[in-house]
Coordinates of C-alpha atoms in Angstrom, one line a residue:
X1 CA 0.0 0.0 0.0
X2 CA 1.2 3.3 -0.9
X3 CA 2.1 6.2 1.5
X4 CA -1.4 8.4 2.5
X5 CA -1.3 11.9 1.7
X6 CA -1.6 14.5 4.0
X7 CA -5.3 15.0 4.6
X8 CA -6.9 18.6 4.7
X9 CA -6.9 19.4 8.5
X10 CA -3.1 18.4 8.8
X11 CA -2.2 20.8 5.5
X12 CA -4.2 23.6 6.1
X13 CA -2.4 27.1 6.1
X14 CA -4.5 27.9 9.4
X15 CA -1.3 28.4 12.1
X16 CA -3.9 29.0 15.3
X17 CA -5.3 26.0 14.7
X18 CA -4.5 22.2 16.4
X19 CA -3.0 20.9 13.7
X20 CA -0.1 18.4 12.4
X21 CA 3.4 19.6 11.8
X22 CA 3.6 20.0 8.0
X23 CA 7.0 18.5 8.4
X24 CA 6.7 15.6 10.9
X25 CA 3.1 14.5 11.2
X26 CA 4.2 12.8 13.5
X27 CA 3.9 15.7 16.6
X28 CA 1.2 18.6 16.7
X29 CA 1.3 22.0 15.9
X30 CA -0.6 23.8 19.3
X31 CA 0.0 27.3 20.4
X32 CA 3.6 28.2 18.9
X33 CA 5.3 24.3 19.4
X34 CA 5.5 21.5 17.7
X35 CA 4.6 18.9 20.5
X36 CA 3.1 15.3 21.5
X37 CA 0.3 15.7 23.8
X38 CA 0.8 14.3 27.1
X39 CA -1.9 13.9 30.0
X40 CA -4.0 12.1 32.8
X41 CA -7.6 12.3 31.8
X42 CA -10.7 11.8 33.9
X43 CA -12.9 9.7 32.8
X44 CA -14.7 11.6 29.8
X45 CA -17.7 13.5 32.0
X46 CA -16.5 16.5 32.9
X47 CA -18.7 18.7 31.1
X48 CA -21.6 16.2 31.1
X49 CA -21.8 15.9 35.3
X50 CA -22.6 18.7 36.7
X51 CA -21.0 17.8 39.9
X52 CA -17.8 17.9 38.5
X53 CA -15.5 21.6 38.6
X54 CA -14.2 21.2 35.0
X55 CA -11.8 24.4 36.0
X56 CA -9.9 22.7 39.1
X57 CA -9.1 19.8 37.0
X58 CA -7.9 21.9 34.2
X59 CA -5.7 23.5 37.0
X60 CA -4.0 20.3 38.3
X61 CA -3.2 19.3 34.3
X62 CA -1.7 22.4 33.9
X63 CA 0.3 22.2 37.4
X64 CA 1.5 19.3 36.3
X65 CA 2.7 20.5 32.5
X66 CA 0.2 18.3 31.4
X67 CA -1.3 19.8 27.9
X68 CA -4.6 17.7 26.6
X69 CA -7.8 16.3 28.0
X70 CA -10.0 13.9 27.0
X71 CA -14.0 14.6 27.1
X72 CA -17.1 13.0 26.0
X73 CA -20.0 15.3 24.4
X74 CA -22.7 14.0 26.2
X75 CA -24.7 11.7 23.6
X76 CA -23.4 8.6 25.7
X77 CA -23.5 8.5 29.8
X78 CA -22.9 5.4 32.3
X79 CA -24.9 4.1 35.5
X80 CA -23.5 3.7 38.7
X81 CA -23.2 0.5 38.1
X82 CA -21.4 0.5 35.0
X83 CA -18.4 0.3 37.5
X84 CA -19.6 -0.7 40.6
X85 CA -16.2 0.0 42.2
X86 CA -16.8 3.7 41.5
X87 CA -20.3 4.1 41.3
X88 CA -21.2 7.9 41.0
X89 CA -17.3 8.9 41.5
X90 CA -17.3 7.7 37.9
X91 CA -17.5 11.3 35.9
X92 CA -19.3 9.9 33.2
X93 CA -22.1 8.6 35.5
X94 CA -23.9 11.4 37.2
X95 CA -25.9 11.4 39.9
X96 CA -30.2 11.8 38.9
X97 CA -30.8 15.3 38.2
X98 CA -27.2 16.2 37.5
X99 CA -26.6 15.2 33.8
X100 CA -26.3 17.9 31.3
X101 CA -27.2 16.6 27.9
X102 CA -26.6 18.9 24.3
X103 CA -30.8 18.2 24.3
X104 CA -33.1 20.4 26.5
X105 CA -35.4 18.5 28.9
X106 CA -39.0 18.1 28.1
X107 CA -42.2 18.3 30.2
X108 CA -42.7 15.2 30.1
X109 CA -41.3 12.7 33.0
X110 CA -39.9 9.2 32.9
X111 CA -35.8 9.7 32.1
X112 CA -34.8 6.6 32.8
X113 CA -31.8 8.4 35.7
X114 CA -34.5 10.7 36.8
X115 CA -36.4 14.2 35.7
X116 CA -37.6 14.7 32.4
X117 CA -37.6 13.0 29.3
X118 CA -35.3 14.8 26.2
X119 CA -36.8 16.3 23.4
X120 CA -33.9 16.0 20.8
X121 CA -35.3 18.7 18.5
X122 CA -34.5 21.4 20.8
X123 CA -30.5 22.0 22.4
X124 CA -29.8 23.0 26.1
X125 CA -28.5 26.2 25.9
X126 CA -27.3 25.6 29.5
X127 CA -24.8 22.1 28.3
X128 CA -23.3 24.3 25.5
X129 CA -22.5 27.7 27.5
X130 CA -20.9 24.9 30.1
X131 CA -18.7 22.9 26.8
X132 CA -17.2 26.7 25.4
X133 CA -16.8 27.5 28.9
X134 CA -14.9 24.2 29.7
X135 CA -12.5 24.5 26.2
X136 CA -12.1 28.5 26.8
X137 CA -10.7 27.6 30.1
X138 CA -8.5 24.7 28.8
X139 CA -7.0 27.5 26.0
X140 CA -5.7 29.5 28.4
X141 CA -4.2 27.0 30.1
X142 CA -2.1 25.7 27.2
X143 CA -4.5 22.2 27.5
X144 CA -5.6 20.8 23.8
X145 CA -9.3 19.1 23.9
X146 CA -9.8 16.1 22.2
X147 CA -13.9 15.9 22.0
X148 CA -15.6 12.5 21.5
X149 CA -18.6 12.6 19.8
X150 CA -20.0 8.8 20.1
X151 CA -19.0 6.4 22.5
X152 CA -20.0 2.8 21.5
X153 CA -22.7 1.4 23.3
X154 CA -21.6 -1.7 25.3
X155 CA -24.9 -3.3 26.6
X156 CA -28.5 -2.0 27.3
X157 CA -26.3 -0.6 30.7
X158 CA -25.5 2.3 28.7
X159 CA -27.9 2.4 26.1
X160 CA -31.0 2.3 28.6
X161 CA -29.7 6.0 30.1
X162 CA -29.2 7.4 26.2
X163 CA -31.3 10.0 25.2
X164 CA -31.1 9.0 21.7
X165 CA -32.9 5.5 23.5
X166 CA -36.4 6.0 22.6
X167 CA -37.8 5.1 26.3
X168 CA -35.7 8.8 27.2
X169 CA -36.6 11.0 24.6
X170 CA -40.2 12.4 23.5
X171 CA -39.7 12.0 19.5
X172 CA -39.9 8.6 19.5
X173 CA -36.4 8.5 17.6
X174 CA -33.9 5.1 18.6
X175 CA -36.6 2.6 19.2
X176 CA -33.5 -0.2 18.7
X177 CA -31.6 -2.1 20.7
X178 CA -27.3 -1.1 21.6
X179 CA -26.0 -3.3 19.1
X180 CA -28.3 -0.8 16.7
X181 CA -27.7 2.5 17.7
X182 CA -25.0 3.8 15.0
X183 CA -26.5 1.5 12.4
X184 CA -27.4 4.3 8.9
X185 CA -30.3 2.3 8.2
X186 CA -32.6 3.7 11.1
X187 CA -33.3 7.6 9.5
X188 CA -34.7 9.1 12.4
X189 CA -31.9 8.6 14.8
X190 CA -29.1 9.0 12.1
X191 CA -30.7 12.9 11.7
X192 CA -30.2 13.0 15.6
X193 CA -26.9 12.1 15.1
X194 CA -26.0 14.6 12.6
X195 CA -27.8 17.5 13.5
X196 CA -25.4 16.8 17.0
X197 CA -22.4 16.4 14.7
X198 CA -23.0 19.9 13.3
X199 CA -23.9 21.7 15.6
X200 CA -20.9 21.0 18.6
X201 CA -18.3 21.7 15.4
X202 CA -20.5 24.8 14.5
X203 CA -20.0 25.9 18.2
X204 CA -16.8 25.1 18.8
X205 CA -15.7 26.4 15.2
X206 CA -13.9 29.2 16.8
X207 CA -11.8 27.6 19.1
X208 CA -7.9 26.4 18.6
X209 CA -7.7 23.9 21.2
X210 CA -10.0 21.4 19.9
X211 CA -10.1 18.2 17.8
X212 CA -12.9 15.5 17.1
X213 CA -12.7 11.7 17.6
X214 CA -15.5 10.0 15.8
X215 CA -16.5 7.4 18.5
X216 CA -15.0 5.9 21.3
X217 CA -14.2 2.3 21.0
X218 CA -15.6 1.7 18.0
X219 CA -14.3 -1.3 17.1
X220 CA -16.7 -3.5 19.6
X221 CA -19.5 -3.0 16.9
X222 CA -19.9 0.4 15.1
X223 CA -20.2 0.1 11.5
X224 CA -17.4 1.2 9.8
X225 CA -19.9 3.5 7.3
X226 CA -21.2 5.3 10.4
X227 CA -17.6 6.4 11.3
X228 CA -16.9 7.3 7.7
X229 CA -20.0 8.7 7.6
X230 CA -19.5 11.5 10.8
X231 CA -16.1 12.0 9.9
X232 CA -17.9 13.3 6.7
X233 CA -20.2 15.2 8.5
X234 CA -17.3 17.4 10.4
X235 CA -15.3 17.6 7.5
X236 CA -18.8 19.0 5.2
X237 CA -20.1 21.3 8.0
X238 CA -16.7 22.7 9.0
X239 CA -15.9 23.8 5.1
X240 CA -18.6 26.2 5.4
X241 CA -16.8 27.9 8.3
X242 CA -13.7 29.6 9.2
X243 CA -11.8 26.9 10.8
X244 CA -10.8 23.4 10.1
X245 CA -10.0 21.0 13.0
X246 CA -8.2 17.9 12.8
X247 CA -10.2 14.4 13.3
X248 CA -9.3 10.9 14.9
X249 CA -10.6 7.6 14.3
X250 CA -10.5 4.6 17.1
X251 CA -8.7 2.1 15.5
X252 CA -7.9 -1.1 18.4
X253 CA -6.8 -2.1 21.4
X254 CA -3.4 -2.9 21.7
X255 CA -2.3 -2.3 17.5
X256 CA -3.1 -3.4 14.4
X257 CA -2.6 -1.8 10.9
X258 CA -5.0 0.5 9.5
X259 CA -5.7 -0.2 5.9
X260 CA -7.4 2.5 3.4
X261 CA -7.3 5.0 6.0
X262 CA -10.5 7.6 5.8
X263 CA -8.9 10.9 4.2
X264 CA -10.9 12.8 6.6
X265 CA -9.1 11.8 9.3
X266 CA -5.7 12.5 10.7
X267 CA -5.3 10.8 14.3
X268 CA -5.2 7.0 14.7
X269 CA -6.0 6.3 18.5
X270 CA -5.1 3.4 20.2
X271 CA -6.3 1.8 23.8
X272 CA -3.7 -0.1 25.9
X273 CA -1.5 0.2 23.1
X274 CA 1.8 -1.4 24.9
X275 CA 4.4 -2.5 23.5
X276 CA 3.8 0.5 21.1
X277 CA 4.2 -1.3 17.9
X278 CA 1.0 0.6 16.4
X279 CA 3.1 3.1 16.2
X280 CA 5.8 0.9 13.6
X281 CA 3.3 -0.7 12.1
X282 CA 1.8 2.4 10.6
X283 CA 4.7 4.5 10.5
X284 CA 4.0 5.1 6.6
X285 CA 0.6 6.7 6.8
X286 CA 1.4 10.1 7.3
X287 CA -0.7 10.2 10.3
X288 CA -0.6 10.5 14.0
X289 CA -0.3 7.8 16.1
X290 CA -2.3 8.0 19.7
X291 CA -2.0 5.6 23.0
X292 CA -5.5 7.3 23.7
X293 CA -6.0 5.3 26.6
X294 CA -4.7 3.2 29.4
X295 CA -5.8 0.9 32.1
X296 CA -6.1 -2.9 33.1
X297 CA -2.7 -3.2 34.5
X298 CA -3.5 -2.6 37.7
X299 CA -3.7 0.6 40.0
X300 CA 0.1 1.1 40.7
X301 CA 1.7 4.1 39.0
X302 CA 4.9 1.9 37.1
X303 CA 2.7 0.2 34.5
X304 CA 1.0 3.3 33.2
X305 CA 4.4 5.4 33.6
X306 CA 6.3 3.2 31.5
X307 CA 3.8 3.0 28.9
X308 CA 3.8 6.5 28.4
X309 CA 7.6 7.0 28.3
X310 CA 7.7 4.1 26.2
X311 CA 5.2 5.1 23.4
X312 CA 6.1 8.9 22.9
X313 CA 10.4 8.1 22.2
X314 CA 8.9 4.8 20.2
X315 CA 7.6 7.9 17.9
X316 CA 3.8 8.3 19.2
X317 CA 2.1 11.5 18.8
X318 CA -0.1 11.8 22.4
X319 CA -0.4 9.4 25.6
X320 CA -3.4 9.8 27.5
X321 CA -3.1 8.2 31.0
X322 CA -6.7 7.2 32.1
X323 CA -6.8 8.6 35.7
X324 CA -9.6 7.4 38.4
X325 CA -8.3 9.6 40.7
X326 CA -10.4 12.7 39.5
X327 CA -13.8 12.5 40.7
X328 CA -16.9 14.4 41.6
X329 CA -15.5 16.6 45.2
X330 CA -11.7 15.4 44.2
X331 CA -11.3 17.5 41.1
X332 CA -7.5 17.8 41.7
X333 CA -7.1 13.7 41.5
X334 CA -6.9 13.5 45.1
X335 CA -9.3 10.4 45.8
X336 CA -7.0 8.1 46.4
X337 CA -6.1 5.0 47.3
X338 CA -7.7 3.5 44.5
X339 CA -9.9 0.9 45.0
X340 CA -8.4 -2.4 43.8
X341 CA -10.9 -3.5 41.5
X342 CA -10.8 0.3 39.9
X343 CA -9.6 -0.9 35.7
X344 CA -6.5 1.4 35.8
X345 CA -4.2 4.1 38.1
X346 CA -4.2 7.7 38.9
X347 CA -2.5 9.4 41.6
X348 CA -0.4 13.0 42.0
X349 CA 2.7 11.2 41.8
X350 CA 1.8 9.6 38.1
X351 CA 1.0 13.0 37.1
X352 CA 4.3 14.2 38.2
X353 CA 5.7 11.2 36.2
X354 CA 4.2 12.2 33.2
X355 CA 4.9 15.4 33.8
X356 CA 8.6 14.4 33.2
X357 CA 8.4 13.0 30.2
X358 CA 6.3 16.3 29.0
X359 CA 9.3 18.4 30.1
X360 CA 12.1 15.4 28.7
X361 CA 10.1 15.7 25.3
X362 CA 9.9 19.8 25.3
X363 CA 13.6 19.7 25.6
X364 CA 14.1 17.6 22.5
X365 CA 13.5 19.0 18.7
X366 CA 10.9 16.4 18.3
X367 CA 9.7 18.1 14.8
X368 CA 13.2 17.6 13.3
X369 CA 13.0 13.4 15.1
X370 CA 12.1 10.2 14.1
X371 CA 12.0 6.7 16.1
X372 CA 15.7 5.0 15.5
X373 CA 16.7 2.5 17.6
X374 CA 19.2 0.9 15.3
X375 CA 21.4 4.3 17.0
X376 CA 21.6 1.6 20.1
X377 CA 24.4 -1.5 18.7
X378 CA 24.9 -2.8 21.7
X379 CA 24.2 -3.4 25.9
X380 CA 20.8 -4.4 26.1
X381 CA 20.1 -7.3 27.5
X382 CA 17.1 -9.7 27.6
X383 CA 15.6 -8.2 30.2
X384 CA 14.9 -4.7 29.0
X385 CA 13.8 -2.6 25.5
X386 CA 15.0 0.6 24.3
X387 CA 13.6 3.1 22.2
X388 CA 15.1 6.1 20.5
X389 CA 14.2 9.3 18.4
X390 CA 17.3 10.4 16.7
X391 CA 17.9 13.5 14.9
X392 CA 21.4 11.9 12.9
X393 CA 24.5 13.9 14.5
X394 CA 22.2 16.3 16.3
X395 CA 19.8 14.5 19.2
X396 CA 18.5 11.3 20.2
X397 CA 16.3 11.0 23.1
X398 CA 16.1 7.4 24.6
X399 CA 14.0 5.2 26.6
X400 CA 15.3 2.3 28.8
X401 CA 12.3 0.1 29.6
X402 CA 13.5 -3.0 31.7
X403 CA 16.4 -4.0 34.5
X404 CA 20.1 -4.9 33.7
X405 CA 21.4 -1.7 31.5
X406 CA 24.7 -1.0 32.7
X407 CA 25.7 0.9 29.6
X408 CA 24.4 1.5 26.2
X409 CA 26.4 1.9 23.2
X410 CA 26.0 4.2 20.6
X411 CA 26.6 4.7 16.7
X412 CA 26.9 8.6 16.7
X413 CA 28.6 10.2 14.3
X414 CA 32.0 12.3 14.7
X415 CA 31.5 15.1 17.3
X416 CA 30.9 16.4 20.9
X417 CA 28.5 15.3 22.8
X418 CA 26.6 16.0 26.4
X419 CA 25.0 13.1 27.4
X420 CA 22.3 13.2 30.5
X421 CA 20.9 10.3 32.0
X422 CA 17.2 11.2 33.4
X423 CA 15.4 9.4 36.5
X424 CA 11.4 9.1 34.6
X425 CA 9.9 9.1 38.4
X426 CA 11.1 12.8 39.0
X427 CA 12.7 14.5 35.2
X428 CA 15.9 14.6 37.3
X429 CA 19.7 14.7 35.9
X430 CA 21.1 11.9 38.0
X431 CA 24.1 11.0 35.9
X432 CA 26.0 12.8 33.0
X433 CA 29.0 13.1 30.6
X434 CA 30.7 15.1 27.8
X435 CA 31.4 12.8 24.9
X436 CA 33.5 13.1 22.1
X437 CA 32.7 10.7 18.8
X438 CA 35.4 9.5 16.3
X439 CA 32.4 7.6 14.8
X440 CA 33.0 4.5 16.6
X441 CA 30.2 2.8 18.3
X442 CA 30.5 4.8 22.0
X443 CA 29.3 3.2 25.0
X444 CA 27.6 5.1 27.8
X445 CA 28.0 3.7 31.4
X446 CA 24.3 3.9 33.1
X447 CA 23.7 4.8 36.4
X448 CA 22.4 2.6 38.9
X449 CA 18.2 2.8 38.1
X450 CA 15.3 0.2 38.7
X451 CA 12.7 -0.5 36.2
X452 CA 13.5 1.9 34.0
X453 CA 15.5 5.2 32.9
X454 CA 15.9 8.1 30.3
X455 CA 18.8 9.5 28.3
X456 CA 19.3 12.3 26.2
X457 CA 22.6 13.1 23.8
X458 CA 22.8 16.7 22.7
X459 CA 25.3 17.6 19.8
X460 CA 27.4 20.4 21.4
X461 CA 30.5 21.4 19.2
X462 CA 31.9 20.3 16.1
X463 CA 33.5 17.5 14.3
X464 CA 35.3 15.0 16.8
X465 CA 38.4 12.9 16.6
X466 CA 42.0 13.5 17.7

């Protein structure tokens, strides 16, 4: 299969605008930098739960040099049940009375999570003053939005609390079971769907912060021609207006390799996606490559740390850390201990962790990188995987993910060299050296570490040798 051109949203000449580096669509383009994304997300609901301060949470990313969030539109919510560890701590399941949907409220009762029913031909001026509130306040905090349409429907759970279910709504639109709900042959709830589509780009037009994912998870039954099909939709609707924004796709959990990509769309997002081979795999397409979630590794921080270090110097575009320690009261991801049947982490200290790597990547000129981990000829043993972005002769940044590294060694080419070695826990120095390169595979003692460890060789001078 041939290379993908760039689509639309990456090339356009807007320079406010999210968009891909014309030169490395590998990294963003977001106010002045070319950057990954890096974050901790809540889980998805806070603009939809009223009970949830949407600005202390944006104030703890940016504490922690954190620079995206993750947030669902408000077409899909979750019981208290859904995860009966969290119960109403979960963001995306508010409590009755507290769930603000894109659709006003009828006078008619019987929601199925209490109060009125939803009349989807009429918005709630009240859920989109809170969503341009919520994105105006992540702007100015240097925080990029990544706004999910659809979520995938896993089981009448979900779909029962939908207001496109036609037991919550007074239009009589989405009489279908889960398995149905994105399926373009039921009219009446693809118009609901659309009109939805075009009018949260329409309102968010103005903004520079934002991008679109199509639907969450997709891959556990949405048609393929639905995702096609909304990807569409932004893409028509957004040509009539000033701005374009870029859009992702859901493509698996774990990797796989995406074949006839949709030109519409210029983010491939991954769940769980560790090793990062999704990123190798589809190296060629011209696209960004996203671990957009985390989680089922247990509640410890190392996992979900290492994953993250691991996928951005393997050459990924954004890691977004699903935290469960933001919740309704604990906007500042303080509820912690985690329960241990929570499906994932999330504590300060991870968000100090990734808040490392954010500051490891900023220092590296990512836009002039690409993953190379043939630069590494030697010292890693069985125990342990590295990963490299190289700039030849110029910059490498490095990831040592494993045990048993005493020393690395290195093809770099003829010149001086500062070499740092970086503890991932804290973005600390702890070990460094000034090398000097005949061209000879150079080896660089590592410190003492555990479980993993960062390095980063700067060019400083000219040509080595004697």
């Amino acid at each position: 299969m041939t290379a993908a051109v760039a689509t639309p949203a990456a090339a356009t000449p807007q320079q406010k605008v999210l968009r891909l580096d014309p030169a490395n669509h590998r990294y963003f383009q977001f106010q002045g930098k070319t950057t990954p994304l890096i974050t901790s997300s809540e889980h998805y609901g806070a603009v939809l739960n009223e009970d949830f301060d949407g600005s202390a949470y944006l104030k703890e990313l940016q504490h922690d040099d954190l620079n995206m969030t993750r947030v669902f539109s408000g077409s899909y919510i979750e019981r208290d049940t859904s995860i009966p560890s969290l119960g109403y701590r979960n963001t995306l399941a508010p409590r009755p009375g507290r769930y603000l949907a894109p659709w006003a409220r009828s006078s008619t009762p019987g929601y199925a999570n209490g109060g009125n029913k939803f009349d989807l031909n009429r918005w709630d001026p009240a859920y989109f003053k809170r969503l341009k509130d919520f994105v105006s306040d992540a702007d100015r905090r240097g925080i990029a939005v990544e706004l999910v349409l659809f979520c995938n429907f896993y089981s009448d759970n979900q779909w029962s609390v939908s207001p496109m279910n036609a037991a919550n709504n007074v239009n009589g639109v989405g009489d279908v079971t889960p398995d149905k709900a994105y399926d373009l042959t039921n009219p009446g709830l693809t118009q609901v769907q659309d009109a939805l589509t075009r009018k949260l780009v329409t309102e968010l037009n103005g903004f520079d912060n934002v991008y679109y994912e199509v639907v969450n998870e997709p891959y556990f039954g949405v048609p393929d021609d639905f995702q096609t099909h909304v990807a569409q939709t932004v893409t028509d609707t957004e040509a009539q207006l000033p701005n374009q924004h870029l859009i992702a796709r859901g493509i698996a959990n774990g990797s796989a390799r995406v074949d006839n990509p949709d030109p519409n769309v210029s983010i491939f997002n991954f769940h769980y996606a560790t090793p990062p081979t999704a990123v190798d795999v589809n190296a060629d397409l011209g696209r960004a490559v996203a671990d957009d979630e985390t989680g089922f590794d247990g509640t410890g921080d190392d996992p979900y740390r290492r994953e993250g270090w691991e996928f951005l110097l393997a050459g990924g575009s954004e890691y977004d850390n699903l935290d469960w320690s933001f919740t309704p009261g604990h906007e500042d991801g303080s509820d912690v201990p985690l329960d241990p049947a929570t499906p994932g982490g999330g504590t300060p200290q991870l968000r100090q962790q990734l808040g490392a790597l954010a500051r490891f990547m900023a220092k590296l000129p990512v836009g002039d990188m690409h993953p190379d981990d043939t630069v590494v000829t030697g010292g890693v043993p069985a125990t342990a995987r590295v990963q490299a972005l190289v700039e030849d002769g110029k910059a490498y940044g490095l990831y040592v993910n494993g045990d048993g590294v005493t020393s690395l060694q290195l093809s770099l080419p003829a010149g001086r060299y500062r070499a740092r070695w970086v503890d991932t826990r804290t973005g600390d120095t702890v070990a460094g050296d000034k090398i000097r390169s005949t061209g000879a595979p150079t080896a660089l003692a590592a410190p003492s570490y555990s479980q993993d460890i960062a390095l980063s060789v700067m060019r400083t001078g000219g040509r080595g040798g004697h």
